[in-house]
Amino acid sequence: PALLAAGCSVLVPSFPRWLQGGAGTAQCLSSCRNKDTTRDEFIFYSKRLMRLLIEHALSFLPLKSVTVETPQGTTYEGKRFHRQRITGVSILRAGETMEQALTAVCKDIRLGKILIQTNHDTGEPELHYLRLPKEISEDYVILMDSTVSTGAAAMMAVRVLLDHDVQEDRIFLLSLLMAEMGVHSVAYAFPRVRIITTAVDKRINEEFHIIP
């Protein structure tokens, strides 16, 4: 399984390896976790964190070399996204909060939505709503949820994408915060899905909320 954390940590196949986060990520996380942070500050730093997370995720997409001509008549050797389109899919409702950051860095990106809720009698996740763009099977899909605790909703969302013929190694699961349980559940069930987050916390409470 591959866990790629935005300036935070990387879990490579067979064993974990942790990389120290950058100052920007650490500042945003500190502000978002601080109980004394004001509402305006929380919104500002969480939006900045989403932007950092998405920019980091895009760095793992395949690029090809291109040569462009500048207005001064010189040439510039650069990079451009290679192959198919990128589609963003949010897991409702929390995943929708990341859409603005995604559309800010990906021009004309297509968006889809999945609503998954837990059945209180069985404790199992259930699919309640699905809207995906047409011809998504060849796309790179950025699957978004603000937090992943047990991983149950994320795994169902991945299964939905696979049922629509999206290739597993073209699915990027993005979340601001994840619990270790959710990371392990998704990684073992779908080892080719790329899991990208800013932080992984060890515990969840009885209501399945992540404890920092």
XYZ file of N, CA and C in Angstrom:
636
model
N 0.836 -1.199 0.000
C 0.000 0.000 0.000
C 0.862 1.236 0.000
N 0.387 2.301 -0.623
C 1.173 3.528 -0.703
C 0.422 4.659 -0.026
N 0.967 5.157 1.055
C 0.404 6.313 1.735
C 1.309 7.492 1.461
N 0.794 8.486 0.744
C 1.580 9.643 0.373
C 1.017 10.843 1.113
N 1.729 11.358 2.087
C 1.186 12.432 2.908
C 1.770 13.760 2.489
N 0.919 14.760 2.409
C 1.323 16.075 1.920
C 2.260 16.727 2.926
N 3.529 16.646 2.667
C 4.513 17.231 3.558
C 4.491 16.604 4.928
N 4.000 15.364 5.048
C 3.874 14.793 6.387
C 4.533 13.433 6.487
N 3.994 12.430 5.797
C 4.511 11.083 5.998
C 4.238 10.213 4.800
N 5.030 9.160 4.665
C 4.868 8.256 3.541
C 4.945 6.824 4.030
N 3.941 6.028 3.715
C 3.950 4.613 4.019
C 4.147 3.870 2.708
N 5.301 3.239 2.543
C 5.624 2.540 1.315
C 5.344 1.066 1.510
N 5.316 0.254 0.432
C 5.009 -1.160 0.580
C 5.881 -1.836 1.632
N 5.265 -2.672 2.458
C 5.912 -3.540 3.438
C 6.250 -2.855 4.759
N 6.587 -1.576 4.760
C 6.973 -0.951 6.021
C 6.694 0.544 5.965
N 6.438 1.166 7.142
C 6.183 2.612 7.164
C 7.476 3.412 7.166
N 7.433 4.551 6.529
C 8.530 5.510 6.574
C 7.923 6.891 6.761
N 8.405 7.630 7.737
C 7.818 8.919 8.058
C 8.735 10.037 7.610
N 8.159 11.032 6.949
C 8.898 12.210 6.533
C 8.376 13.426 7.286
N 9.273 14.274 7.734
C 8.882 15.447 8.512
C 8.101 16.436 7.653
N 7.001 16.963 8.203
C 6.173 17.916 7.468
C 6.833 19.279 7.352
N 6.451 20.029 6.326
C 6.975 21.371 6.125
C 6.339 22.367 7.083
N 6.925 23.573 7.150
C 6.449 24.587 8.087
C 5.021 25.019 7.775
N 4.677 25.124 6.472
C 3.332 25.550 6.098
C 2.279 24.567 6.562
N 2.526 23.268 6.362
C 1.580 22.244 6.800
C 1.448 22.234 8.315
N 2.577 22.319 9.011
C 2.555 22.289 10.474
C 1.796 23.481 11.044
N 1.972 24.666 10.437
C 1.271 25.855 10.909
C -0.237 25.704 10.726
N -0.640 25.202 9.575
C -2.075 25.024 9.314
C -2.690 24.010 10.273
N -2.006 22.889 10.477
C -2.523 21.860 11.379
C -2.615 22.378 12.809
N -1.594 23.118 13.247
C -1.605 23.665 14.610
C -2.780 24.605 14.807
N -3.058 25.433 13.801
C -4.167 26.383 13.905
C -5.513 25.662 13.873
N -5.645 24.672 13.019
C -6.915 23.955 12.901
C -7.215 23.111 14.141
N -6.181 22.606 14.807
C -6.385 21.752 15.979
C -6.536 22.552 17.277
N -6.166 23.806 17.266
C -6.171 24.632 18.471
C -7.608 24.990 18.870
N -7.997 24.654 20.097
C -9.371 24.925 20.551
C -9.672 26.418 20.633
N -8.628 27.255 20.693
C -8.822 28.696 20.802
C -8.832 29.410 19.450
N -8.681 28.670 18.379
C -8.704 29.277 17.045
C -10.098 29.814 16.731
N -10.157 31.023 16.203
C -11.450 31.606 15.847
C -12.009 30.934 14.595
N -13.298 31.136 14.360
C -13.955 30.535 13.198
C -13.297 31.000 11.898
N -13.027 32.318 11.799
C -12.408 32.852 10.586
C -11.015 32.264 10.365
N -10.252 32.131 11.437
C -8.915 31.556 11.314
C -8.990 30.089 10.909
N -9.950 29.368 11.502
C -10.097 27.945 11.151
C -10.420 27.787 9.677
N -11.339 28.580 9.164
C -11.706 28.503 7.748
C -10.504 28.829 6.870
N -9.759 29.892 7.235
C -8.599 30.295 6.445
C -7.558 29.187 6.387
N -7.185 28.632 7.541
C -6.110 27.639 7.570
C -6.553 26.284 7.018
N -7.827 25.941 7.199
C -8.291 24.677 6.622
C -8.322 24.759 5.099
N -8.715 25.913 4.556
C -8.698 26.086 3.102
C -7.278 26.048 2.556
N -6.353 26.664 3.291
C -4.955 26.624 2.864
C -4.423 25.188 2.905
N -4.825 24.436 3.937
C -4.392 23.045 4.059
C -4.933 22.198 2.913
N -6.182 22.440 2.534
C -6.762 21.721 1.396
C -5.980 22.007 0.121
N -5.610 23.260 -0.065
C -4.849 23.648 -1.255
C -3.490 22.953 -1.279
N -2.803 22.926 -0.140
C -1.504 22.241 -0.060
C -1.656 20.747 -0.353
N -2.710 20.163 0.186
C -2.957 18.731 -0.004
C -3.186 18.404 -1.473
N -4.019 19.197 -2.136
C -4.343 18.932 -3.535
C -3.140 19.188 -4.435
N -2.401 20.255 -4.174
C -1.193 20.516 -4.956
C -0.216 19.353 -4.821
N -0.099 18.811 -3.618
C 0.793 17.671 -3.401
C 0.302 16.447 -4.178
N -1.002 16.215 -4.158
C -1.551 15.060 -4.870
C -1.297 15.155 -6.366
N -1.417 16.354 -6.920
C -1.219 16.534 -8.362
C 0.211 16.227 -8.780
N 1.151 16.318 -7.845
C 2.549 16.055 -8.196
C 2.796 14.586 -8.511
N 1.843 13.707 -8.169
C 1.994 12.285 -8.450
C 1.332 11.860 -9.763
N 0.720 12.798 -10.462
C 0.132 12.495 -11.760
C 1.233 12.416 -12.818
N 1.035 11.605 -13.863
C 2.064 11.478 -14.899
C 2.211 12.751 -15.724
N 3.435 13.185 -15.937
C 3.737 14.380 -16.711
C 4.600 14.022 -17.907
N 4.490 14.806 -18.955
C 5.353 14.633 -20.116
C 6.103 15.935 -20.367
N 7.266 15.817 -20.966
C 8.077 16.994 -21.273
C 7.494 17.727 -22.478
N 7.474 19.046 -22.402
C 6.989 19.861 -23.513
C 7.940 21.037 -23.718
N 7.976 21.517 -24.935
C 8.755 22.705 -25.267
C 7.801 23.780 -25.753
N 7.837 24.942 -25.102
C 6.948 26.038 -25.486
C 7.788 27.249 -25.864
N 7.200 28.102 -26.701
C 7.886 29.329 -27.101
C 7.398 30.480 -26.234
N 8.306 31.253 -25.685
C 7.955 32.378 -24.823
C 7.664 33.623 -25.658
N 7.021 34.646 -25.073
C 6.765 35.902 -25.811
C 8.038 36.576 -26.300
N 9.169 36.251 -25.695
C 10.444 36.847 -26.111
C 11.105 36.094 -27.252
N 10.434 35.022 -27.725
C 10.969 34.265 -28.837
C 11.917 33.156 -28.447
N 12.118 32.935 -27.140
C 12.969 31.840 -26.681
C 12.102 30.622 -26.391
N 12.736 29.495 -26.155
C 12.004 28.276 -25.834
C 12.180 27.931 -24.356
N 11.179 27.272 -23.816
C 11.205 26.853 -22.420
C 10.857 25.376 -22.352
N 11.687 24.600 -21.649
C 11.444 23.174 -21.473
C 10.644 22.973 -20.191
N 9.419 22.503 -20.334
C 8.564 22.349 -19.168
C 7.881 20.997 -19.106
N 6.799 20.935 -18.333
C 6.045 19.694 -18.128
C 4.558 19.967 -18.333
N 3.842 18.923 -18.717
C 2.395 19.028 -18.899
C 1.771 17.687 -18.515
N 0.547 17.758 -17.966
C -0.146 16.529 -17.591
C -0.296 15.612 -18.791
N 0.036 14.350 -18.592
C 0.050 13.377 -19.671
C -1.156 12.443 -19.547
N -1.677 12.047 -20.672
C -2.774 11.080 -20.777
C -4.140 11.695 -20.543
N -4.966 11.010 -19.661
C -6.389 11.316 -19.621
C -6.739 12.491 -18.713
N -8.055 12.693 -18.585
C -8.580 13.788 -17.779
C -8.465 13.482 -16.288
N -8.691 14.546 -15.507
C -8.796 14.416 -14.053
C -10.241 14.706 -13.661
N -10.808 13.853 -12.830
C -12.161 14.055 -12.321
C -12.112 14.071 -10.803
N -12.807 15.015 -10.192
C -12.916 15.065 -8.742
C -14.238 14.474 -8.286
N -14.197 13.624 -7.261
C -15.408 13.025 -6.708
C -15.395 13.239 -5.199
N -16.409 13.921 -4.679
C -16.474 14.179 -3.242
C -17.431 13.200 -2.567
N -17.012 12.737 -1.390
C -17.866 11.899 -0.554
C -18.677 12.848 0.323
N -19.976 12.912 0.055
C -20.838 13.879 0.749
C -20.995 13.516 2.220
N -21.085 14.576 3.063
C -21.119 15.954 2.652
C -19.779 16.635 2.895
N -18.982 16.069 3.766
C -17.732 16.733 4.153
C -16.772 16.888 2.989
N -16.790 15.941 2.063
C -15.865 16.012 0.933
C -16.093 17.211 0.036
N -17.322 17.752 0.056
C -17.633 18.921 -0.764
C -16.800 20.141 -0.376
N -16.367 20.192 0.874
C -15.586 21.353 1.313
C -14.256 21.458 0.578
N -13.804 20.377 -0.051
C -12.518 20.378 -0.742
C -12.649 20.716 -2.222
N -13.887 20.810 -2.708
C -14.089 21.048 -4.135
C -13.557 22.401 -4.586
N -13.728 23.427 -3.770
C -13.276 24.753 -4.163
C -11.768 24.793 -4.356
N -11.035 24.144 -3.461
C -9.580 24.097 -3.593
C -9.179 23.321 -4.842
N -9.920 22.263 -5.162
C -9.598 21.464 -6.345
C -9.842 22.250 -7.624
N -10.984 22.925 -7.713
C -11.285 23.685 -8.924
C -10.367 24.901 -9.064
N -9.786 25.365 -7.965
C -8.879 26.515 -8.026
C -7.554 26.159 -8.683
N -7.170 24.877 -8.623
C -5.872 24.477 -9.179
C -6.001 23.587 -10.408
N -7.208 23.109 -10.694
C -7.436 22.265 -11.873
C -8.508 22.918 -12.747
N -8.085 23.501 -13.837
C -9.011 24.220 -14.713
C -9.980 23.259 -15.408
N -11.262 23.620 -15.387
C -12.304 22.875 -16.101
C -12.405 21.422 -15.654
N -12.092 21.141 -14.397
C -12.179 19.765 -13.909
C -13.642 19.354 -13.759
N -13.930 18.105 -14.052
C -15.278 17.579 -13.877
C -15.446 17.103 -12.435
N -16.681 17.220 -11.904
C -16.951 16.856 -10.518
C -18.082 15.846 -10.428
N -17.933 14.917 -9.489
C -18.981 13.956 -9.174
C -19.206 13.921 -7.679
N -20.293 13.252 -7.253
C -20.632 13.202 -5.829
C -21.146 11.813 -5.460
N -20.768 11.389 -4.248
C -21.238 10.119 -3.698
C -21.714 10.369 -2.271
N -22.928 9.957 -1.948
C -23.440 10.069 -0.583
C -23.522 8.671 0.019
N -22.760 8.473 1.079
C -22.736 7.184 1.778
C -23.057 7.443 3.240
N -24.034 6.724 3.783
C -24.413 6.878 5.179
C -24.446 5.515 5.860
N -24.203 5.522 7.153
C -24.161 4.280 7.919
C -25.571 3.856 8.334
N -25.896 2.605 8.117
C -27.153 2.039 8.589
C -27.040 1.818 10.097
N -27.897 2.494 10.877
C -27.772 2.439 12.330
C -28.146 1.067 12.887
N -28.884 0.273 12.128
C -29.251 -1.063 12.601
C -28.135 -2.070 12.373
N -27.491 -1.973 11.211
C -26.458 -2.953 10.863
C -25.045 -2.421 11.079
N -24.908 -1.083 11.124
C -23.574 -0.504 11.252
C -22.790 -0.499 9.956
N -23.441 -0.894 8.857
C -22.763 -0.974 7.570
C -23.037 0.278 6.737
N -22.069 0.684 5.914
C -22.296 1.846 5.040
C -23.250 1.501 3.906
N -24.074 2.467 3.508
C -25.026 2.269 2.418
C -24.919 3.427 1.431
N -25.029 3.104 0.159
C -24.983 4.117 -0.891
C -26.369 4.728 -1.063
N -26.478 6.066 -0.905
C -27.761 6.746 -0.999
C -27.870 7.642 -2.232
N -26.756 8.096 -2.750
C -26.804 9.005 -3.902
C -25.501 8.887 -4.677
N -25.631 8.933 -6.004
C -24.444 8.821 -6.853
C -24.629 9.665 -8.103
N -23.659 10.528 -8.362
C -23.637 11.276 -9.611
C -22.188 11.364 -10.089
N -21.920 10.644 -11.173
C -20.578 10.627 -11.731
C -20.616 11.142 -13.166
N -19.563 11.834 -13.596
C -19.496 12.274 -14.993
C -19.474 11.069 -15.936
N -19.890 11.295 -17.166
C -19.875 10.226 -18.160
C -18.439 9.885 -18.558
N -18.268 8.644 -18.986
C -16.981 8.173 -19.504
C -15.839 8.461 -18.526
N -16.035 8.001 -17.293
C -15.058 8.257 -16.243
C -13.992 7.163 -16.177
N -14.181 6.078 -16.896
C -13.341 4.892 -16.720
C -11.864 5.125 -17.007
N -11.532 6.066 -17.880
C -10.129 6.308 -18.217
C -9.539 7.502 -17.469
N -10.317 8.112 -16.590
C -9.870 9.315 -15.885
C -8.998 8.970 -14.679
N -8.202 9.945 -14.267
C -7.601 9.922 -12.939
C -8.612 10.566 -12.007
N -8.970 9.868 -10.936
C -10.046 10.330 -10.051
C -9.471 10.740 -8.705
N -9.753 11.975 -8.312
C -9.373 12.476 -6.999
C -10.599 12.362 -6.103
N -10.573 11.381 -5.210
C -11.685 11.081 -4.307
C -11.447 11.831 -2.996
N -12.399 12.671 -2.602
C -12.176 13.594 -1.493
C -13.125 13.357 -0.324
N -12.553 13.314 0.883
C -13.320 13.326 2.118
C -12.479 14.060 3.149
N -13.094 14.906 3.955
C -12.296 15.743 4.862
C -11.607 14.922 5.939
N -12.273 13.867 6.435
C -11.653 12.971 7.409
C -11.997 11.524 7.066
N -11.097 10.629 7.417
C -11.329 9.190 7.252
C -10.995 8.533 8.583
N -12.004 7.978 9.250
C -11.762 7.350 10.558
C -11.640 5.835 10.426
N -12.758 5.140 10.190
C -12.693 3.679 10.021
C -12.339 3.283 8.593
N -12.638 4.172 7.642
C -12.384 3.867 6.243
C -13.541 3.198 5.532
N -14.652 2.953 6.240
C -15.781 2.232 5.646
C -16.381 2.989 4.470
N -16.647 4.286 4.631
C -17.231 5.080 3.543
C -16.263 5.198 2.381
N -14.995 5.408 2.683
C -13.995 5.533 1.623
C -13.894 4.240 0.813
N -13.935 3.097 1.490
C -13.845 1.821 0.773
C -15.053 1.593 -0.122
N -16.250 1.961 0.365
C -17.435 1.820 -0.486
C -17.336 2.738 -1.692
N -16.830 3.963 -1.486
C -16.684 4.896 -2.600
C -15.699 4.359 -3.630
N -14.613 3.766 -3.174
C -13.643 3.169 -4.101
C -14.300 2.031 -4.884
N -15.093 1.210 -4.195
C -15.777 0.106 -4.891
C -16.728 0.638 -5.967
N -17.415 1.737 -5.666
C -18.312 2.341 -6.654
C -17.516 2.765 -7.890
N -16.371 3.388 -7.683
C -15.535 3.811 -8.817
C -15.036 2.606 -9.605
N -14.644 1.552 -8.907
C -14.188 0.345 -9.603
C -15.329 -0.281 -10.395
N -16.550 -0.226 -9.856
C -17.722 -0.750 -10.573
C -17.996 0.041 -11.846
N -17.505 1.280 -11.897
C -17.642 2.107 -13.102
C -16.363 2.060 -13.945
N -15.576 1.011 -13.707
C -14.402 0.682 -14.528
C -13.251 1.676 -14.396
N -13.232 2.459 -13.312
C -12.056 3.289 -13.044
C -10.927 2.362 -12.581
N -9.733 2.557 -13.101
C -8.610 1.715 -12.723
C -8.153 2.059 -11.307
N -7.868 1.012 -10.530
C -7.536 1.221 -9.118
C -6.330 2.131 -8.930
N -5.325 1.988 -9.775
C -4.122 2.803 -9.597
C -4.306 4.238 -10.091
N -5.510 4.571 -10.583
C -5.802 5.949 -10.979
C -6.735 6.640 -9.991
N -6.933 6.009 -8.840
C -7.756 6.598 -7.790
C -6.844 7.168 -6.715
N -7.047 8.451 -6.393
C -6.300 9.138 -5.346
C -7.287 9.491 -4.233
N -7.126 8.907 -3.059
C -7.986 9.210 -1.924
C -7.339 10.320 -1.108
N -7.991 11.494 -1.080
C -7.462 12.656 -0.373
C -8.304 12.941 0.865
N -7.630 13.167 1.991
C -8.312 13.503 3.224
C -7.405 14.380 4.070
N -8.001 15.378 4.726
C -7.196 16.249 5.583
C -6.637 15.488 6.773
N -7.472 14.683 7.411
C -7.054 13.902 8.568
C -7.510 12.464 8.411
N -6.657 11.534 8.823
C -7.017 10.123 8.769
C -6.603 9.449 10.067
N -7.372 8.439 10.455
C -6.988 7.592 11.576
C -6.229 6.383 11.028
N -5.341 5.834 11.855
C -4.565 4.677 11.415
C -5.474 3.537 10.970
N -6.596 3.341 11.682
C -7.528 2.275 11.315
C -8.022 2.449 9.886
N -8.390 3.676 9.523
C -8.875 3.931 8.176
C -7.811 3.741 7.123
N -6.589 4.191 7.418
C -5.477 4.014 6.486
C -5.257 2.535 6.200
N -5.161 1.737 7.275
C -4.897 0.311 7.099
C -6.034 -0.396 6.365
N -7.279 -0.033 6.694
C -8.425 -0.685 6.059
C -8.426 -0.460 4.552
N -8.256 0.804 4.149
C -8.275 1.124 2.723
C -7.056 0.541 2.018
N -5.892 0.654 2.650
C -4.656 0.206 2.006
C -4.639 -1.301 1.781
N -5.141 -2.060 2.735
C -5.151 -3.514 2.574
C -6.226 -3.969 1.594
N -7.367 -3.263 1.583
C -8.434 -3.638 0.655
C -8.098 -3.241 -0.779
N -7.449 -2.086 -0.932
C -7.142 -1.564 -2.270
C -5.685 -1.085 -2.302
N -4.753 -1.991 -2.425
C -3.329 -1.630 -2.304
C -2.806 -0.711 -3.390
N -3.536 -0.562 -4.501
C -3.049 0.296 -5.580
C -3.646 1.701 -5.538
N -4.607 1.921 -4.640
C -5.148 3.265 -4.448
C -4.114 4.102 -3.704
N -3.916 5.338 -4.136
C -2.957 6.218 -3.481
C -3.680 7.045 -2.421
N -3.232 6.903 -1.188
C -3.856 7.568 -0.051
C -3.015 8.771 0.309
N -3.620 9.946 0.248
C -2.863 11.185 0.426
C -3.528 12.021 1.513
N -2.755 12.386 2.540
C -3.309 13.096 3.684
C -2.274 14.034 4.273
N -2.721 14.899 5.187
C -1.794 15.801 5.862
C -1.377 15.267 7.224
N -2.183 14.363 7.807
C -1.846 13.836 9.130
C -2.570 12.516 9.366
N -1.914 11.623 10.100
C -2.507 10.344 10.498
C -2.497 10.271 12.022
N -3.680 10.173 12.624
C -3.799 10.079 14.079
C -4.082 8.643 14.485
N -3.687 8.305 15.699
C -3.716 6.903 16.126
C -5.084 6.433 16.600
N -5.907 7.321 17.190
C -7.101 6.852 17.876
C -8.383 7.466 17.322
N -9.482 6.739 17.536
C -10.825 7.269 17.307
C -11.651 6.982 18.549
N -12.700 7.800 18.793
C -13.525 7.575 19.977
C -14.700 6.649 19.673
N -15.606 6.503 20.636
C -16.728 5.578 20.473
C -17.684 6.019 19.361
N -17.656 7.311 19.031
C -18.501 7.821 17.947
C -17.751 7.836 16.627
N -16.584 7.203 16.598
C -15.737 7.090 15.405
C -15.217 8.443 14.920
N -15.034 9.393 15.854
C -14.387 10.654 15.542
C -12.896 10.531 15.828
N -12.102 11.139 14.982
C -10.647 11.054 15.131
C -10.195 11.892 16.322
N -9.338 11.297 17.169
C -8.782 11.998 18.311
C -7.342 12.395 17.967
N -7.024 13.703 17.925
C -5.662 14.148 17.573
C -4.624 13.633 18.569
